[in-house]
């Protein structure tokens, strides 16, 4: 069933939305998340990624249609080639696609996913208190807005 949904999602993204790129799903009201997305946008010189907030209709529908509705809005997600990556797996894959500092990436991959996910969950649980939050989701400028899915 999940494989069939992934196939349908890929078809929808490629034909109707004309998207054949990895999609980063992030908490649109989280300052830390917005800063992370801005960091990625500045380094995504090849325009590889598309973006969607976890509050968007697209993201909610994706999670429901693929039986992932239990995933929290606090979780960064990467939809890539029909697969959904979350937590540290998503972050490591994003950094790898960006070809971000290979030495640092190799060092991060030394740690087990469970340890990286624990660190991720500690930060995500406290992100509003430490970094603050916005009243509304990010509003991208006109140049980048074509890469945001709502």
CSV table of C-alpha atoms in Angstrom, one decimal:
chain,number,residue,atom,x,y,z
A,1,UNK,CA,0.0,0.0,0.0
A,2,UNK,CA,2.8,2.5,0.9
A,3,UNK,CA,4.6,1.6,-2.3
A,4,UNK,CA,1.5,2.3,-4.3
A,5,UNK,CA,1.1,5.6,-2.5
A,6,UNK,CA,4.7,6.5,-3.2
A,7,UNK,CA,4.2,5.7,-6.9
A,8,UNK,CA,1.1,7.9,-7.0
A,9,UNK,CA,2.9,10.7,-5.2
A,10,UNK,CA,5.8,10.6,-7.6
A,11,UNK,CA,3.3,10.7,-10.6
A,12,UNK,CA,1.5,13.6,-9.1
A,13,UNK,CA,4.7,15.5,-8.4
A,14,UNK,CA,6.2,14.9,-11.8
A,15,UNK,CA,3.1,15.4,-13.9
A,16,UNK,CA,0.7,17.8,-12.2
A,17,UNK,CA,3.1,19.8,-10.1
A,18,UNK,CA,6.0,19.3,-12.5
A,19,UNK,CA,8.4,18.6,-9.6
A,20,UNK,CA,11.2,16.0,-9.9
A,21,UNK,CA,13.2,17.4,-7.0
A,22,UNK,CA,13.7,16.5,-3.4
A,23,UNK,CA,11.2,18.3,-1.1
A,24,UNK,CA,12.2,19.6,2.3
A,25,UNK,CA,9.2,19.8,4.7
A,26,UNK,CA,9.8,22.0,7.8
A,27,UNK,CA,8.0,23.8,10.6
A,28,UNK,CA,7.1,27.1,9.0
A,29,UNK,CA,6.6,29.0,12.3
A,30,UNK,CA,9.9,27.8,13.9
A,31,UNK,CA,12.7,30.4,13.8
A,32,UNK,CA,15.4,27.7,13.9
A,33,UNK,CA,13.7,25.8,11.0
A,34,UNK,CA,13.3,28.9,8.9
A,35,UNK,CA,17.0,29.8,9.5
A,36,UNK,CA,18.0,26.3,8.5
A,37,UNK,CA,16.0,26.6,5.3
A,38,UNK,CA,17.5,30.0,4.5
A,39,UNK,CA,21.0,28.3,5.1
A,40,UNK,CA,20.0,25.6,2.6
A,41,UNK,CA,18.6,28.1,0.0
A,42,UNK,CA,21.9,30.1,0.1
A,43,UNK,CA,23.9,26.9,-0.6
A,44,UNK,CA,21.5,25.3,-3.1
A,45,UNK,CA,23.1,27.0,-6.1
A,46,UNK,CA,21.8,24.3,-8.4
A,47,UNK,CA,18.2,24.8,-7.2
A,48,UNK,CA,17.9,21.2,-6.3
A,49,UNK,CA,15.4,21.5,-3.5
A,50,UNK,CA,11.7,22.4,-3.3
A,51,UNK,CA,10.2,23.4,0.1
A,52,UNK,CA,7.0,23.0,1.9
A,53,UNK,CA,6.0,23.9,5.5
A,54,UNK,CA,4.5,21.1,7.6
A,55,UNK,CA,1.5,23.3,8.0
A,56,UNK,CA,0.8,23.4,4.3
A,57,UNK,CA,-2.0,21.5,2.6
A,58,UNK,CA,0.5,19.6,0.5
A,59,UNK,CA,2.4,18.3,3.5
A,60,UNK,CA,-0.7,17.4,5.5
A,61,UNK,CA,-2.1,15.5,2.5
A,62,UNK,CA,1.2,13.7,1.8
A,63,UNK,CA,1.4,12.5,5.4
A,64,UNK,CA,-2.2,11.3,5.5
A,65,UNK,CA,-2.1,9.6,2.1
A,66,UNK,CA,1.1,7.8,3.0
A,67,UNK,CA,0.1,6.7,6.4
A,68,UNK,CA,2.5,9.0,8.2
A,69,UNK,CA,0.0,11.2,10.0
A,70,UNK,CA,1.6,10.4,13.3
A,71,UNK,CA,4.8,12.4,12.4
A,72,UNK,CA,5.0,15.6,14.3
A,73,UNK,CA,5.2,19.1,12.7
A,74,UNK,CA,8.4,19.5,14.7
A,75,UNK,CA,10.1,16.9,12.4
A,76,UNK,CA,12.1,17.9,9.4
A,77,UNK,CA,11.3,15.7,6.5
A,78,UNK,CA,12.8,15.0,3.1
A,79,UNK,CA,10.7,13.5,0.3
A,80,UNK,CA,13.1,12.2,-2.2
A,81,UNK,CA,12.6,9.6,-4.9
A,82,UNK,CA,9.3,8.4,-3.4
A,83,UNK,CA,10.9,7.9,0.1
A,84,UNK,CA,10.3,9.9,3.2
A,85,UNK,CA,13.3,10.5,5.5
A,86,UNK,CA,12.9,12.1,8.9
A,87,UNK,CA,15.0,13.5,11.7
A,88,UNK,CA,18.8,13.0,11.4
A,89,UNK,CA,18.4,10.8,8.2
A,90,UNK,CA,16.7,13.8,6.5
A,91,UNK,CA,19.4,16.2,7.7
A,92,UNK,CA,22.3,14.0,6.6
A,93,UNK,CA,20.7,13.4,3.2
A,94,UNK,CA,20.1,17.1,2.7
A,95,UNK,CA,23.7,17.9,3.6
A,96,UNK,CA,24.9,15.1,1.3
A,97,UNK,CA,22.8,16.4,-1.7
A,98,UNK,CA,24.2,19.9,-1.0
A,99,UNK,CA,27.7,18.4,-1.1
A,100,UNK,CA,28.3,20.2,2.3
A,101,UNK,CA,31.7,19.8,3.9
A,102,UNK,CA,32.4,16.0,3.2
A,103,UNK,CA,34.7,15.7,6.2
A,104,UNK,CA,32.1,17.0,8.6
A,105,UNK,CA,29.5,14.8,7.0
A,106,UNK,CA,31.7,11.7,7.4
A,107,UNK,CA,32.2,12.6,11.0
A,108,UNK,CA,28.5,12.9,11.6
A,109,UNK,CA,27.9,9.5,10.0
A,110,UNK,CA,30.2,7.9,12.5
A,111,UNK,CA,27.5,8.3,15.1
A,112,UNK,CA,24.6,5.9,15.2
A,113,UNK,CA,21.3,7.2,14.0
A,114,UNK,CA,19.7,6.7,17.4
A,115,UNK,CA,22.2,9.0,19.0
A,116,UNK,CA,21.8,11.7,16.3
A,117,UNK,CA,18.0,11.3,16.5
A,118,UNK,CA,18.1,11.7,20.3
A,119,UNK,CA,20.1,15.0,19.9
A,120,UNK,CA,17.7,16.1,17.2
A,121,UNK,CA,14.7,15.4,19.5
A,122,UNK,CA,16.2,17.3,22.4
A,123,UNK,CA,16.7,20.4,20.1
A,124,UNK,CA,13.3,20.1,18.4
A,125,UNK,CA,11.5,19.8,21.7
A,126,UNK,CA,13.0,23.0,22.9
A,127,UNK,CA,13.3,25.0,19.7
A,128,UNK,CA,10.5,27.5,20.4
A,129,UNK,CA,11.8,28.3,23.8
A,130,UNK,CA,15.4,28.7,22.7
A,131,UNK,CA,15.0,30.2,19.2
A,132,UNK,CA,11.4,31.6,19.3
A,133,UNK,CA,8.6,31.2,16.8
A,134,UNK,CA,6.8,33.3,14.2
A,135,UNK,CA,3.1,34.1,14.1
A,136,UNK,CA,2.9,33.1,10.5
A,137,UNK,CA,4.8,30.8,8.1
A,138,UNK,CA,7.7,32.1,6.1
A,139,UNK,CA,6.9,34.2,3.1
A,140,UNK,CA,9.6,33.6,0.5
A,141,UNK,CA,10.7,36.3,-1.9
A,142,UNK,CA,9.5,36.2,-5.5
A,143,UNK,CA,12.6,34.5,-6.8
A,144,UNK,CA,12.5,31.6,-4.4
A,145,UNK,CA,8.7,31.4,-4.1
A,146,UNK,CA,8.4,29.2,-7.3
A,147,UNK,CA,10.2,26.4,-5.3
A,148,UNK,CA,7.7,26.5,-2.4
A,149,UNK,CA,4.8,24.1,-2.5
A,150,UNK,CA,1.7,25.1,-0.5
